[in-house]
Amino acid sequence: MGWKSGVCICIIILLLCIVPCQAGMSSDIFYRFLNNSKTVTNANDIVYVESNYILNNTVQSHKHLRGIVDIVGFGQMVYIDGEYYIPGPPEDHAIIKTKLWDEGLNWNNNFDWIKITDERITTEDNITTVEIDIYLKWHHSELKTRTVCGLNGCTTYKWISKTYYHEYATFTASKTAPQIYPETIIPELNVIVYNDSIKPKTIIHLPNTAYIMGYTIEFKNESVEYFNSVLSVETQDNGLPFGNITKVASQSIYADSEMFSRAGQNIIIKSTEINDSLRIYAMTPFDEMEIDYTVTNYSDAQMLDNVQLSSAFSLLMLAWVIVFLLKYYRK
């Protein structure tokens, strides 16, 4: 055996030693990584801080009413492959911000209140529009006097007379709505049970499927999560956060366990007694859905049959070679 062959064998042995070590970082380390890098695994975990939002500067007016109405964006919004998505109708996720004030009420004209009396949100041709009905109440104050004279002389009375005014306006704003997150095609998984006497185990291959971020596997009161991608929390120019779907750099992102291990995109369960206790869920940025699966069993007998067939084939080939050599040397 040459030195090159020896080096190849050493490399192969080294790789075989490394693969079992990919059981992964602990869940505590992983979630600390998530927190430090502003990464989440569900759009519900994106934190919205209204004070960070920057409204547009378009002022709408009517008589003494002034205001800015803005659709700053949409909640639970995620970004993937150049498109923004939300989980449902834009009307249910639009984030509306308003700033209202009065103008032109000078001396003796006094502000009472501004109220939003109604709000309507509609979407047509991918444009979401909000209409806000506003009510302004103000009054004009005037000092009045009246002199009343009687047997005991005259008395002058003073009071403030208030005349009330009511103003109404409807301010609007529009914004292009994100797309609705595509209907997720849930794969049917094949669970392979190797029920051999040496090292029985169950293997689940988790495919990297479009619009599925990862999987949760539950078995005998234990569970692991496997993510192909996560949501990197970023902000738009106006300060609204969204989740940018980002591929996971390391696939080893679940807790080490006596029950589970991983090889590539395969989760290995150190048991074959799955019965009805195995549950598999697919996770999108918004929810999780249980997956149906089929079970394929491999037993000692099946493996032995394969070994016997292989041995029989090898013996047949050996016999053929011997016959060929005998005929060759008899010539």
mmCIF file of C-alpha atoms in Angstrom:
data_model
loop_
_atom_site.group_PDB
_atom_site.id
_atom_site.type_symbol
_atom_site.label_atom_id
_atom_site.label_comp_id
_atom_site.label_asym_id
_atom_site.label_seq_id
_atom_site.Cartn_x
_atom_site.Cartn_y
_atom_site.Cartn_z
ATOM 1 C CA MET A 1 0.000 0.000 0.000
ATOM 2 C CA GLY A 2 1.467 3.364 -1.061
ATOM 3 C CA TRP A 3 1.675 6.465 1.082
ATOM 4 C CA LYS A 4 -1.153 8.104 -0.894
ATOM 5 C CA SER A 5 -3.503 5.256 -0.044
ATOM 6 C CA GLY A 6 -2.501 5.518 3.587
ATOM 7 C CA VAL A 7 -3.246 9.249 3.638
ATOM 8 C CA CYS A 8 -6.675 8.662 2.038
ATOM 9 C CA ILE A 9 -7.542 6.058 4.660
ATOM 10 C CA CYS A 10 -6.477 8.411 7.465
ATOM 11 C CA ILE A 11 -8.644 11.200 6.037
ATOM 12 C CA ILE A 12 -11.644 8.880 5.778
ATOM 13 C CA ILE A 13 -11.186 7.717 9.381
ATOM 14 C CA LEU A 14 -10.882 11.330 10.528
ATOM 15 C CA LEU A 15 -14.108 12.282 8.731
ATOM 16 C CA LEU A 16 -15.932 9.332 10.259
ATOM 17 C CA CYS A 17 -14.775 10.493 13.664
ATOM 18 C CA ILE A 18 -15.941 14.046 13.020
ATOM 19 C CA VAL A 19 -19.471 13.220 11.770
ATOM 20 C CA PRO A 20 -20.822 11.930 15.107
ATOM 21 C CA CYS A 21 -19.538 15.093 16.765
ATOM 22 C CA GLN A 22 -22.050 17.160 14.802
ATOM 23 C CA ALA A 23 -24.742 16.522 17.386
ATOM 24 C CA GLY A 24 -24.676 20.276 17.744
ATOM 25 C CA MET A 25 -24.447 23.196 20.065
ATOM 26 C CA SER A 26 -26.789 23.191 23.014
ATOM 27 C CA SER A 27 -30.137 24.949 22.795
ATOM 28 C CA ASP A 28 -29.000 27.540 25.372
ATOM 29 C CA ILE A 29 -26.005 28.513 23.235
ATOM 30 C CA PHE A 30 -28.146 28.570 20.106
ATOM 31 C CA TYR A 31 -30.808 30.831 21.578
ATOM 32 C CA ARG A 32 -28.144 33.140 23.039
ATOM 33 C CA PHE A 33 -26.848 33.343 19.468
ATOM 34 C CA LEU A 34 -30.360 34.183 18.300
ATOM 35 C CA ASN A 35 -30.773 36.949 20.880
ATOM 36 C CA ASN A 36 -27.374 38.493 20.239
ATOM 37 C CA SER A 37 -27.869 38.574 16.473
ATOM 38 C CA LYS A 38 -31.535 39.709 16.582
ATOM 39 C CA THR A 39 -32.653 36.487 14.997
ATOM 40 C CA VAL A 40 -35.964 34.739 15.670
ATOM 41 C CA THR A 41 -37.688 31.627 14.387
ATOM 42 C CA ASN A 42 -41.252 32.958 14.284
ATOM 43 C CA ALA A 43 -42.673 36.261 13.050
ATOM 44 C CA ASN A 44 -44.661 36.567 16.281
ATOM 45 C CA ASP A 45 -41.352 37.077 18.101
ATOM 46 C CA ILE A 46 -40.485 40.265 16.192
ATOM 47 C CA VAL A 47 -40.650 43.175 18.643
ATOM 48 C CA TYR A 48 -42.429 46.333 17.465
ATOM 49 C CA VAL A 49 -41.574 49.661 19.131
ATOM 50 C CA GLU A 50 -43.959 52.374 17.956
ATOM 51 C CA SER A 51 -41.696 55.185 19.089
ATOM 52 C CA ASN A 52 -39.160 54.050 16.474
ATOM 53 C CA TYR A 53 -41.532 54.552 13.541
ATOM 54 C CA ILE A 54 -40.939 57.551 11.284
ATOM 55 C CA LEU A 55 -44.173 58.889 9.773
ATOM 56 C CA ASN A 56 -44.298 60.453 6.348
ATOM 57 C CA ASN A 57 -44.375 64.274 6.230
ATOM 58 C CA THR A 58 -47.509 64.737 4.129
ATOM 59 C CA VAL A 59 -49.852 67.021 6.077
ATOM 60 C CA GLN A 60 -53.568 66.838 5.303
ATOM 61 C CA SER A 61 -55.867 69.708 6.263
ATOM 62 C CA HIS A 62 -59.496 70.775 6.460
ATOM 63 C CA LYS A 63 -60.551 74.093 7.995
ATOM 64 C CA HIS A 64 -58.835 74.075 11.403
ATOM 65 C CA LEU A 65 -57.937 70.374 11.246
ATOM 66 C CA ARG A 66 -54.410 69.223 10.460
ATOM 67 C CA GLY A 67 -52.969 65.736 10.477
ATOM 68 C CA ILE A 68 -50.601 63.088 9.172
ATOM 69 C CA VAL A 69 -51.989 59.629 8.475
ATOM 70 C CA ASP A 70 -49.599 56.859 7.506
ATOM 71 C CA ILE A 71 -49.588 53.132 6.918
ATOM 72 C CA VAL A 72 -46.090 52.592 8.278
ATOM 73 C CA GLY A 73 -46.100 48.957 7.207
ATOM 74 C CA PHE A 74 -47.513 45.547 8.003
ATOM 75 C CA GLY A 75 -47.049 43.383 11.066
ATOM 76 C CA GLN A 76 -45.493 39.885 10.876
ATOM 77 C CA MET A 77 -43.914 40.807 7.559
ATOM 78 C CA VAL A 78 -41.130 38.579 6.208
ATOM 79 C CA TYR A 79 -38.793 38.984 3.252
ATOM 80 C CA ILE A 80 -37.743 36.137 0.988
ATOM 81 C CA ASP A 81 -36.257 36.060 -2.508
ATOM 82 C CA GLY A 82 -36.892 39.755 -3.132
ATOM 83 C CA GLU A 83 -40.539 39.782 -2.011
ATOM 84 C CA TYR A 84 -42.348 40.790 1.177
ATOM 85 C CA TYR A 85 -44.987 38.444 2.600
ATOM 86 C CA ILE A 86 -47.571 38.501 5.384
ATOM 87 C CA PRO A 87 -49.627 35.581 6.715
ATOM 88 C CA GLY A 88 -53.078 36.955 5.946
ATOM 89 C CA PRO A 89 -55.191 39.816 4.559
ATOM 90 C CA PRO A 90 -53.368 43.183 4.555
ATOM 91 C CA GLU A 91 -56.282 44.798 6.396
ATOM 92 C CA ASP A 92 -55.552 42.564 9.404
ATOM 93 C CA HIS A 93 -51.844 43.426 9.497
ATOM 94 C CA ALA A 94 -51.663 47.087 8.469
ATOM 95 C CA ILE A 95 -50.008 49.286 11.106
ATOM 96 C CA ILE A 96 -51.672 52.713 11.083
ATOM 97 C CA LYS A 97 -50.128 55.745 12.759
ATOM 98 C CA THR A 98 -51.710 59.198 13.007
ATOM 99 C CA LYS A 99 -50.683 62.621 14.289
ATOM 100 C CA LEU A 100 -53.504 65.178 14.600
ATOM 101 C CA TRP A 101 -53.579 68.807 15.713
ATOM 102 C CA ASP A 102 -55.484 72.061 15.264
ATOM 103 C CA GLU A 103 -54.306 75.217 13.522
ATOM 104 C CA GLY A 104 -55.599 78.769 13.238
ATOM 105 C CA LEU A 105 -57.470 78.906 16.529
ATOM 106 C CA ASN A 106 -56.198 82.289 17.738
ATOM 107 C CA TRP A 107 -57.155 84.500 20.666
ATOM 108 C CA ASN A 108 -60.533 83.639 22.229
ATOM 109 C CA ASN A 109 -60.820 80.552 20.002
ATOM 110 C CA ASN A 110 -60.273 77.556 22.213
ATOM 111 C CA PHE A 111 -59.569 73.923 21.369
ATOM 112 C CA ASP A 112 -61.769 71.273 22.992
ATOM 113 C CA TRP A 113 -60.758 67.987 21.378
ATOM 114 C CA ILE A 114 -59.864 66.002 18.285
ATOM 115 C CA LYS A 115 -61.299 62.521 18.040
ATOM 116 C CA ILE A 116 -61.038 59.674 15.524
ATOM 117 C CA THR A 117 -64.625 58.537 15.101
ATOM 118 C CA ASP A 118 -64.139 55.764 12.555
ATOM 119 C CA GLU A 119 -61.433 53.907 10.643
ATOM 120 C CA ARG A 120 -61.818 51.820 7.487
ATOM 121 C CA ILE A 121 -59.128 49.718 5.802
ATOM 122 C CA THR A 122 -59.593 48.217 2.352
ATOM 123 C CA THR A 123 -57.348 46.552 -0.231
ATOM 124 C CA GLU A 124 -57.870 46.698 -3.970
ATOM 125 C CA ASP A 125 -55.412 45.719 -6.687
ATOM 126 C CA ASN A 126 -52.716 45.156 -4.064
ATOM 127 C CA ILE A 127 -53.111 48.705 -2.693
ATOM 128 C CA THR A 128 -54.178 48.996 0.936
ATOM 129 C CA THR A 129 -56.000 52.216 1.846
ATOM 130 C CA VAL A 130 -57.028 53.551 5.238
ATOM 131 C CA GLU A 131 -59.727 56.196 5.721
ATOM 132 C CA ILE A 132 -59.889 57.933 9.082
ATOM 133 C CA ASP A 133 -62.876 60.068 10.090
ATOM 134 C CA ILE A 134 -61.864 62.932 12.399
ATOM 135 C CA TYR A 135 -63.973 65.216 14.575
ATOM 136 C CA LEU A 136 -62.685 68.574 15.907
ATOM 137 C CA LYS A 137 -64.613 70.501 18.538
ATOM 138 C CA TRP A 138 -63.667 74.066 19.452
ATOM 139 C CA HIS A 139 -65.357 77.160 20.818
ATOM 140 C CA HIS A 140 -65.159 80.927 20.606
ATOM 141 C CA SER A 141 -65.146 82.743 23.957
ATOM 142 C CA GLU A 142 -66.593 86.231 24.401
ATOM 143 C CA LEU A 143 -66.799 88.330 27.530
ATOM 144 C CA LYS A 144 -70.283 89.721 28.000
ATOM 145 C CA THR A 145 -71.711 92.179 30.516
ATOM 146 C CA ARG A 146 -75.155 93.166 31.624
ATOM 147 C CA THR A 147 -76.220 95.941 34.004
ATOM 148 C CA VAL A 148 -79.333 95.473 36.105
ATOM 149 C CA CYS A 149 -80.771 98.437 38.010
ATOM 150 C CA GLY A 150 -83.184 98.283 40.966
ATOM 151 C CA LEU A 151 -84.329 100.172 44.060
ATOM 152 C CA ASN A 152 -80.924 99.709 45.622
ATOM 153 C CA GLY A 153 -78.964 100.857 42.565
ATOM 154 C CA CYS A 154 -77.406 99.171 39.545
ATOM 155 C CA THR A 155 -75.333 95.993 39.390
ATOM 156 C CA THR A 156 -73.170 94.944 36.429
ATOM 157 C CA TYR A 157 -72.810 91.195 35.724
ATOM 158 C CA LYS A 158 -69.971 89.670 33.644
ATOM 159 C CA TRP A 159 -69.714 86.200 32.122
ATOM 160 C CA ILE A 160 -67.987 84.250 29.378
ATOM 161 C CA SER A 161 -70.182 83.236 26.505
ATOM 162 C CA LYS A 162 -69.042 80.202 24.515
ATOM 163 C CA THR A 163 -70.098 79.425 20.968
ATOM 164 C CA TYR A 164 -69.237 75.862 19.915
ATOM 165 C CA TYR A 165 -68.142 74.755 16.455
ATOM 166 C CA HIS A 166 -67.857 71.249 15.049
ATOM 167 C CA GLU A 167 -65.616 70.303 12.132
ATOM 168 C CA TYR A 168 -65.350 66.932 10.395
ATOM 169 C CA ALA A 169 -62.845 65.561 7.916
ATOM 170 C CA THR A 170 -61.677 62.263 6.436
ATOM 171 C CA PHE A 171 -57.944 61.780 5.968
ATOM 172 C CA THR A 172 -56.575 58.875 3.913
ATOM 173 C CA ALA A 173 -53.327 57.030 3.249
ATOM 174 C CA SER A 174 -52.356 54.192 0.888
ATOM 175 C CA LYS A 175 -49.523 51.700 0.641
ATOM 176 C CA THR A 176 -48.631 48.743 -1.578
ATOM 177 C CA ALA A 177 -49.505 45.585 0.314
ATOM 178 C CA PRO A 178 -47.134 42.619 0.639
ATOM 179 C CA GLN A 179 -48.077 39.304 -0.893
ATOM 180 C CA ILE A 180 -49.858 36.607 1.079
ATOM 181 C CA TYR A 181 -47.402 33.908 2.167
ATOM 182 C CA PRO A 182 -47.703 31.010 -0.306
ATOM 183 C CA GLU A 183 -49.645 27.947 0.684
ATOM 184 C CA THR A 184 -47.087 25.594 2.129
ATOM 185 C CA ILE A 185 -46.728 22.215 0.464
ATOM 186 C CA ILE A 186 -46.147 19.836 3.351
ATOM 187 C CA PRO A 187 -43.937 16.877 2.379
ATOM 188 C CA GLU A 188 -44.868 13.355 3.444
ATOM 189 C CA LEU A 189 -41.868 11.908 5.207
ATOM 190 C CA ASN A 190 -40.585 8.345 5.218
ATOM 191 C CA VAL A 191 -39.369 7.209 8.620
ATOM 192 C CA ILE A 192 -36.848 4.375 8.330
ATOM 193 C CA VAL A 193 -36.626 1.944 11.230
ATOM 194 C CA TYR A 194 -33.460 -0.147 11.368
ATOM 195 C CA ASN A 195 -34.560 -2.863 13.752
ATOM 196 C CA ASP A 196 -31.302 -4.785 13.832
ATOM 197 C CA SER A 197 -29.933 -6.465 16.931
ATOM 198 C CA ILE A 198 -26.581 -4.637 16.881
ATOM 199 C CA LYS A 199 -27.613 -0.991 17.007
ATOM 200 C CA PRO A 200 -31.354 -0.407 16.427
ATOM 201 C CA LYS A 201 -32.328 3.110 15.420
ATOM 202 C CA THR A 202 -34.850 5.231 13.556
ATOM 203 C CA ILE A 203 -33.792 7.735 10.888
ATOM 204 C CA ILE A 204 -35.869 10.696 9.680
ATOM 205 C CA HIS A 205 -34.709 12.648 6.640
ATOM 206 C CA LEU A 206 -35.830 16.300 6.764
ATOM 207 C CA PRO A 207 -35.966 17.805 3.265
ATOM 208 C CA ASN A 208 -35.149 21.446 2.586
ATOM 209 C CA THR A 209 -38.572 22.413 1.236
ATOM 210 C CA ALA A 210 -39.598 25.837 -0.066
ATOM 211 C CA TYR A 211 -41.355 28.082 2.500
ATOM 212 C CA ILE A 212 -40.670 25.645 5.363
ATOM 213 C CA MET A 213 -38.135 27.040 7.818
ATOM 214 C CA GLY A 214 -37.604 23.925 9.873
ATOM 215 C CA TYR A 215 -39.045 20.977 11.737
ATOM 216 C CA THR A 216 -39.934 19.919 15.260
ATOM 217 C CA ILE A 217 -39.685 16.253 16.217
ATOM 218 C CA GLU A 218 -41.347 14.988 19.394
ATOM 219 C CA PHE A 219 -40.712 11.530 20.792
ATOM 220 C CA LYS A 220 -41.265 10.149 24.305
ATOM 221 C CA ASN A 221 -41.556 13.524 26.031
ATOM 222 C CA GLU A 222 -38.448 14.841 24.290
ATOM 223 C CA SER A 223 -38.201 17.106 21.271
ATOM 224 C CA VAL A 224 -35.675 18.669 18.922
ATOM 225 C CA GLU A 225 -35.917 21.521 16.453
ATOM 226 C CA TYR A 226 -34.067 21.556 13.149
ATOM 227 C CA PHE A 227 -33.936 24.805 11.164
ATOM 228 C CA ASN A 228 -32.957 25.268 7.544
ATOM 229 C CA SER A 229 -33.484 29.024 7.916
ATOM 230 C CA VAL A 230 -34.301 31.668 10.518
ATOM 231 C CA LEU A 231 -35.636 35.230 10.530
ATOM 232 C CA SER A 232 -32.953 37.891 10.727
ATOM 233 C CA VAL A 233 -34.717 40.946 12.173
ATOM 234 C CA GLU A 234 -34.014 44.050 10.082
ATOM 235 C CA THR A 235 -35.710 47.434 9.750
ATOM 236 C CA GLN A 236 -37.058 49.395 6.824
ATOM 237 C CA ASP A 237 -36.111 53.043 6.297
ATOM 238 C CA ASN A 238 -39.024 54.207 8.470
ATOM 239 C CA GLY A 239 -37.985 52.022 11.413
ATOM 240 C CA LEU A 240 -40.499 49.194 10.936
ATOM 241 C CA PRO A 241 -38.958 45.773 11.673
ATOM 242 C CA PHE A 242 -39.389 42.721 9.449
ATOM 243 C CA GLY A 243 -37.937 39.225 9.285
ATOM 244 C CA ASN A 244 -35.467 38.477 6.504
ATOM 245 C CA ILE A 245 -35.513 34.717 5.909
ATOM 246 C CA THR A 246 -31.860 33.692 6.110
ATOM 247 C CA LYS A 247 -30.234 30.322 5.635
ATOM 248 C CA VAL A 248 -28.789 28.863 8.805
ATOM 249 C CA ALA A 249 -24.998 28.811 8.692
ATOM 250 C CA SER A 250 -24.756 25.805 11.009
ATOM 251 C CA GLN A 251 -27.250 22.961 10.910
ATOM 252 C CA SER A 252 -26.345 21.742 14.398
ATOM 253 C CA ILE A 253 -28.810 23.899 16.270
ATOM 254 C CA TYR A 254 -30.571 21.726 18.792
ATOM 255 C CA ALA A 255 -29.782 20.386 22.235
ATOM 256 C CA ASP A 256 -27.576 17.371 22.661
ATOM 257 C CA SER A 257 -29.704 14.455 23.773
ATOM 258 C CA GLU A 258 -29.422 10.844 24.809
ATOM 259 C CA MET A 259 -32.349 10.158 22.495
ATOM 260 C CA PHE A 260 -31.498 12.240 19.409
ATOM 261 C CA SER A 261 -28.487 12.838 17.206
ATOM 262 C CA ARG A 262 -27.976 14.201 13.715
ATOM 263 C CA ALA A 263 -26.122 13.363 10.529
ATOM 264 C CA GLY A 264 -26.591 15.954 7.800
ATOM 265 C CA GLN A 265 -30.326 16.522 7.371
ATOM 266 C CA ASN A 266 -31.111 13.223 9.067
ATOM 267 C CA ILE A 267 -32.360 13.054 12.639
ATOM 268 C CA ILE A 268 -31.432 9.789 14.336
ATOM 269 C CA ILE A 269 -33.578 8.440 17.170
ATOM 270 C CA LYS A 270 -31.884 5.824 19.316
ATOM 271 C CA SER A 271 -34.998 3.695 19.459
ATOM 272 C CA THR A 272 -37.240 1.704 17.151
ATOM 273 C CA GLU A 273 -40.340 1.692 19.338
ATOM 274 C CA ILE A 274 -41.919 4.689 17.700
ATOM 275 C CA ASN A 275 -45.525 3.384 17.689
ATOM 276 C CA ASP A 276 -47.796 6.434 17.985
ATOM 277 C CA SER A 277 -45.396 8.471 20.127
ATOM 278 C CA LEU A 278 -43.546 10.080 17.195
ATOM 279 C CA ARG A 279 -44.810 13.489 16.062
ATOM 280 C CA ILE A 280 -43.237 15.587 13.306
ATOM 281 C CA TYR A 281 -44.151 19.226 12.632
ATOM 282 C CA ALA A 282 -43.192 21.579 9.796
ATOM 283 C CA MET A 283 -42.563 25.202 10.802
ATOM 284 C CA THR A 284 -43.248 28.289 8.698
ATOM 285 C CA PRO A 285 -42.539 31.858 9.865
ATOM 286 C CA PHE A 286 -46.065 31.961 11.295
ATOM 287 C CA ASP A 287 -47.146 28.541 12.542
ATOM 288 C CA GLU A 288 -46.408 24.832 12.624
ATOM 289 C CA MET A 289 -48.286 21.954 11.006
ATOM 290 C CA GLU A 290 -48.166 18.269 11.820
ATOM 291 C CA ILE A 291 -46.732 16.068 9.054
ATOM 292 C CA ASP A 292 -47.981 12.631 8.042
ATOM 293 C CA TYR A 293 -45.295 9.994 7.622
ATOM 294 C CA THR A 294 -44.879 6.420 6.530
ATOM 295 C CA VAL A 295 -42.670 3.830 8.207
ATOM 296 C CA THR A 296 -40.265 1.498 6.439
ATOM 297 C CA ASN A 297 -38.826 -1.338 8.531
ATOM 298 C CA TYR A 298 -35.499 -3.046 7.991
ATOM 299 C CA SER A 299 -34.941 -6.134 10.123
ATOM 300 C CA ASP A 300 -32.058 -8.568 10.739
ATOM 301 C CA ALA A 301 -33.699 -11.053 8.365
ATOM 302 C CA GLN A 302 -33.819 -8.583 5.496
ATOM 303 C CA MET A 303 -30.218 -7.598 6.074
ATOM 304 C CA LEU A 304 -29.209 -11.262 6.230
ATOM 305 C CA ASP A 305 -30.968 -11.953 2.927
ATOM 306 C CA ASN A 306 -29.024 -9.131 1.344
ATOM 307 C CA VAL A 307 -25.779 -10.449 2.763
ATOM 308 C CA GLN A 308 -26.565 -13.978 1.551
ATOM 309 C CA LEU A 309 -27.379 -12.734 -1.947
ATOM 310 C CA SER A 310 -24.173 -10.745 -2.012
ATOM 311 C CA SER A 311 -22.158 -13.747 -0.830
ATOM 312 C CA ALA A 312 -23.783 -16.042 -3.393
ATOM 313 C CA PHE A 313 -22.982 -13.550 -6.150
ATOM 314 C CA SER A 314 -19.382 -13.289 -4.974
ATOM 315 C CA LEU A 315 -19.003 -17.098 -4.925
ATOM 316 C CA LEU A 316 -20.472 -17.324 -8.399
ATOM 317 C CA MET A 317 -18.026 -14.744 -9.720
ATOM 318 C CA LEU A 318 -15.130 -16.526 -8.005
ATOM 319 C CA ALA A 319 -16.159 -19.826 -9.585
ATOM 320 C CA TRP A 320 -16.391 -18.192 -12.999
ATOM 321 C CA VAL A 321 -12.901 -16.718 -12.643
ATOM 322 C CA ILE A 322 -11.477 -20.112 -11.586
ATOM 323 C CA VAL A 323 -13.084 -21.856 -14.577
ATOM 324 C CA PHE A 324 -11.775 -19.150 -16.913
ATOM 325 C CA LEU A 325 -8.232 -19.459 -15.559
ATOM 326 C CA LEU A 326 -8.283 -23.248 -15.810
ATOM 327 C CA LYS A 327 -9.373 -23.095 -19.422
ATOM 328 C CA TYR A 328 -6.767 -20.435 -20.167
ATOM 329 C CA TYR A 329 -3.834 -22.374 -18.747
ATOM 330 C CA ARG A 330 -4.874 -25.655 -20.402
ATOM 331 C CA LYS A 331 -4.317 -24.125 -23.805
#
